[in-house]
Coordinates of C-alpha atoms in Angstrom, one line a residue:
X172 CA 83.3 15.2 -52.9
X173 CA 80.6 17.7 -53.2
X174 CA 83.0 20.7 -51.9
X175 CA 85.6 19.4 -54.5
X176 CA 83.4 20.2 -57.1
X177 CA 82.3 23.3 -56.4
X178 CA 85.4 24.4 -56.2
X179 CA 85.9 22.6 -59.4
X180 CA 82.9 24.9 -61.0
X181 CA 83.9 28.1 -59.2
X182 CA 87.2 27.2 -61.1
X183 CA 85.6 26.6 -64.5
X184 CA 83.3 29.6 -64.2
X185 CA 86.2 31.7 -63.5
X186 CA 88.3 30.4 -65.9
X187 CA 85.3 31.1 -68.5
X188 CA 85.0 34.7 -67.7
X189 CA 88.3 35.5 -67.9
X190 CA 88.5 33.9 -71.6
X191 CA 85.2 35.8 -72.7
X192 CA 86.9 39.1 -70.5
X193 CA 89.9 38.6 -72.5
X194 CA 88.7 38.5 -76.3
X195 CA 84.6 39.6 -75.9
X196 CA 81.8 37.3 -76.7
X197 CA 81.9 36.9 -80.3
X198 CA 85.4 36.4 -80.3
X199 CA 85.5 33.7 -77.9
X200 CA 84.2 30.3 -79.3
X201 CA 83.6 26.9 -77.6
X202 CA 87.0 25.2 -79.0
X203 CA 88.4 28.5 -76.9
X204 CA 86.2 28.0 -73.6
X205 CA 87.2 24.1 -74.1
X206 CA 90.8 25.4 -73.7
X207 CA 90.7 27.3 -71.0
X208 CA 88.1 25.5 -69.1
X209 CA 90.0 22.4 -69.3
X210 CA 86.3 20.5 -70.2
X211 CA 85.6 19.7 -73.5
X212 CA 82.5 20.8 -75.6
X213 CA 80.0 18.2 -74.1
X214 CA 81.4 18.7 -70.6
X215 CA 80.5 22.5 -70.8
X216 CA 77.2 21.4 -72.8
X217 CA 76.2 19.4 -69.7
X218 CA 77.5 21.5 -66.9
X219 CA 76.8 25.2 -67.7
X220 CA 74.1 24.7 -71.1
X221 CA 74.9 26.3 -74.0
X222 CA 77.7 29.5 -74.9
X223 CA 75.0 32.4 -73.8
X224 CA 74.3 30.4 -70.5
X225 CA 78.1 30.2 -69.5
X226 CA 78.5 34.0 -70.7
X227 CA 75.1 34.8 -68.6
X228 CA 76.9 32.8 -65.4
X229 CA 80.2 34.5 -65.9
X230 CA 78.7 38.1 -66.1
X231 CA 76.8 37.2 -62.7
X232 CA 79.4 36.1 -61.0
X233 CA 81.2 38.9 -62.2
X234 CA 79.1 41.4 -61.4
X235 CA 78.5 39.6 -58.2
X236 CA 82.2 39.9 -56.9
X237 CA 83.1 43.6 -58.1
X238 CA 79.6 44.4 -56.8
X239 CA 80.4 43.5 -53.3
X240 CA 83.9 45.4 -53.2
X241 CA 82.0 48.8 -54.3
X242 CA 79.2 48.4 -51.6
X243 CA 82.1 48.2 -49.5
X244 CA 83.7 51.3 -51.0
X245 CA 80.7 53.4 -50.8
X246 CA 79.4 52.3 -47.0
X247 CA 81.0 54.8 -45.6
X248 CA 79.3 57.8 -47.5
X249 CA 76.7 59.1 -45.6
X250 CA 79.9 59.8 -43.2
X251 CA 82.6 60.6 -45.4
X252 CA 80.9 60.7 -49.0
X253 CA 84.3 61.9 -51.0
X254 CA 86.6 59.3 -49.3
X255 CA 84.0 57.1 -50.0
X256 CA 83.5 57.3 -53.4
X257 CA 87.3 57.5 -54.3
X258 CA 87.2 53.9 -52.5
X259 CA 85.0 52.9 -55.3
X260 CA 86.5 54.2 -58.0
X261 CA 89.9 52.8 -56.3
X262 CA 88.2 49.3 -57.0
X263 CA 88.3 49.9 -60.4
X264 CA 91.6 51.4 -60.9
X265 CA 93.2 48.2 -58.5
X266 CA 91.4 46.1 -60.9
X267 CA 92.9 47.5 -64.4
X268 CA 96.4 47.3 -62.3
X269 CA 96.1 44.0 -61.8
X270 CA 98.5 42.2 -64.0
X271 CA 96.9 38.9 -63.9
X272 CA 93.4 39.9 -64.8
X273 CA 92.2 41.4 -68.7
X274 CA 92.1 45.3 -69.2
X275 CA 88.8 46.5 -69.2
X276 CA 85.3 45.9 -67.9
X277 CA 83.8 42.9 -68.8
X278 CA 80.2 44.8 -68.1
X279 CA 81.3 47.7 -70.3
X280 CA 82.2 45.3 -73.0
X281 CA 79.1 43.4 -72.8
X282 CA 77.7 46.8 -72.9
X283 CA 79.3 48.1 -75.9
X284 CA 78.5 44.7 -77.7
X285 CA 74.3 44.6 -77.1
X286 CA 73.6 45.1 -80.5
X287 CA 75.0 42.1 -82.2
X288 CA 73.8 40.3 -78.1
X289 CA 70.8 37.6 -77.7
X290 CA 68.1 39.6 -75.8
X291 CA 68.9 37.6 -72.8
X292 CA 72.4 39.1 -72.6
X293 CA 72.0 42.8 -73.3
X294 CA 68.8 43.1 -70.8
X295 CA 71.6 41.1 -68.0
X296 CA 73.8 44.3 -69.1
X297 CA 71.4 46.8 -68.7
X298 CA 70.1 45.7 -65.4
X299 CA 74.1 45.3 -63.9
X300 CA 75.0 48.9 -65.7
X301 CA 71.1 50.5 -63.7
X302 CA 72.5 48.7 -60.6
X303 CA 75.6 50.7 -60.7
X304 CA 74.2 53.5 -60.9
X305 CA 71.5 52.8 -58.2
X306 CA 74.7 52.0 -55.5
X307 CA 75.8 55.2 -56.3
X308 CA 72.6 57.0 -56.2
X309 CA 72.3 54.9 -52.5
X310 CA 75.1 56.4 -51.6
X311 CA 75.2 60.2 -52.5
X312 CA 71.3 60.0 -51.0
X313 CA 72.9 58.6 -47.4
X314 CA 75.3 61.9 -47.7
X315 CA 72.3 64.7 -48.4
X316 CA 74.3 65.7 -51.3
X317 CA 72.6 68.2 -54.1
X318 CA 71.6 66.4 -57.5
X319 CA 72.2 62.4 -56.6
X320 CA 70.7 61.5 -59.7
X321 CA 72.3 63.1 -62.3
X322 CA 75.7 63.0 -59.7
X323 CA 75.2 58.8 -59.6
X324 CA 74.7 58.6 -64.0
X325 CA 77.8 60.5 -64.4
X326 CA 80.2 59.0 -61.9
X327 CA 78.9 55.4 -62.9
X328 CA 79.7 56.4 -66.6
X329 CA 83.3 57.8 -65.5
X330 CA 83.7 54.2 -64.2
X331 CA 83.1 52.4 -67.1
X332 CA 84.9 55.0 -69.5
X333 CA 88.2 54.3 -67.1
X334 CA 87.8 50.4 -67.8
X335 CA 87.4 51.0 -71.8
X336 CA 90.3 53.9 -71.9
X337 CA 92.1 51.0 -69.8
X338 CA 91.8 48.9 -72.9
X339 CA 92.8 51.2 -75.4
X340 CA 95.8 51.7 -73.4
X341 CA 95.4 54.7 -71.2
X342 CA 98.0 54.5 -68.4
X343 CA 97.5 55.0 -64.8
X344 CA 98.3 58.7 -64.5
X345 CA 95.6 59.6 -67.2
X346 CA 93.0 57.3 -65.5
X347 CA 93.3 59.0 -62.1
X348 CA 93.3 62.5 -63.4
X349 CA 90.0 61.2 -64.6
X350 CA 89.0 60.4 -61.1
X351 CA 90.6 63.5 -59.7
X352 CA 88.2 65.5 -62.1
X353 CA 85.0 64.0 -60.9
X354 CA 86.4 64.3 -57.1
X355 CA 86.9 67.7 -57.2
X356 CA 83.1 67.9 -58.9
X357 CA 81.9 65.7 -56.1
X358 CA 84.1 67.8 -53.2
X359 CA 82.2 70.9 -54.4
X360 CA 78.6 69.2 -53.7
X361 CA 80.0 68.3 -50.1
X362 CA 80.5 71.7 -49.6
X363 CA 77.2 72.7 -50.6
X364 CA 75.5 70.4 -48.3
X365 CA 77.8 71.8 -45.1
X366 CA 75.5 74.0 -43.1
X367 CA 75.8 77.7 -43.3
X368 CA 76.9 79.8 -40.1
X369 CA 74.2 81.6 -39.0
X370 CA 74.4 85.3 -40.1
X371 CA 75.4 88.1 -37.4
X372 CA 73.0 90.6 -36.5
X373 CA 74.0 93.8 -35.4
X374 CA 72.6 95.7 -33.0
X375 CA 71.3 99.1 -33.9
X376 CA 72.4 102.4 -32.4

């Protein structure tokens, strides 16, 4: 019984998320989280606390899964650092391809929504959004390349841009165009790190 409900929860939880994903926090209200849930308003009270708990749970675990798929990506970088970071940015773009999921981010919405957040919320989407960048930073650090921290800021903020140009309906092509731009930035800091043959001395007369 207790595996059947935590796979019940895991259910819920994912459920949730994809609700608040979907329309954003404000725009998602209990009545709406009762709906997709499947539990109704005391059910969630009791289970999960109140709406900012749930949303706090459902940005953990979602930070939690797509987390994991871009340490993944990037564990390969002090090897292979451009095949490595066009793994990550490929878990994005499989993402916002995948017809049953929301367009978007939910991070990057969470993001883009702090102001009107409780405190709680918007420091939980600050920390996921320095994590990010401190995977990447990881990353280009394990590869010797030239100007990881700057390098890490920009291509964490070209992942989030591709999740909100995802939303306001940027197709496919124009998303990896994007990514081609910032691999061809990111091919010419490889090349800078690759050891220069030594020069040629010529023997005098």
């Amino acid at each position: 019984m207790a595996g059947k409900k935590q796979f019940e929860i895991d259910a819920v939880l994912d459920a949730a998320m994809v609700r608040f994903w979907r329309a954003g926090y404000a725009d998602t209200s209990l009545d709406d989280l009762s709906q997709a849930t499947g539990l109704n308003r005391s059910s969630i009270y009791s289970s999960f606390g109140d709406k900012d708990t749930l949303y706090l749970r459902c940005l953990d675990r979602y930070a939690a899964r797509y987390g994991e798929r871009y340490d993944q990506a990037l564990a390969s970088a002090a090897e292979d650092p451009l095949r490595a970071v066009r793994e990550f940015f490929e878990v994005t773009l499989q993402r916002i391809a995948d017809a049953e999921l929301p367009d978007g981010c939910l991070v990057a919405q969470t993001a883009m929504a702090i102001p009107v957040l409780s405190p709680d919320i918007a420091a939980r989407a600050t920390e996921v959004l320095g994590l990010q960048q401190a995977r990447l930073r990881a990353a280009l650090r394990a590869a010797k390349l030239a100007d990881v921290d700057d390098f890490a800021v920009h291509l964490a903020a070209v992942n989030q841009s591709l999740a909100v140009m995802s939303r306001a309906g940027a197709g496919a092509e124009q998303l990896r165009a994007i990514v081609d731009i910032s691999l061809g930035a990111l091919r010419a800091r490889t090349l800078q790190r690759e050891p220069k043959p030594p020069s040629r001395i010529r023997p005098g007369p």
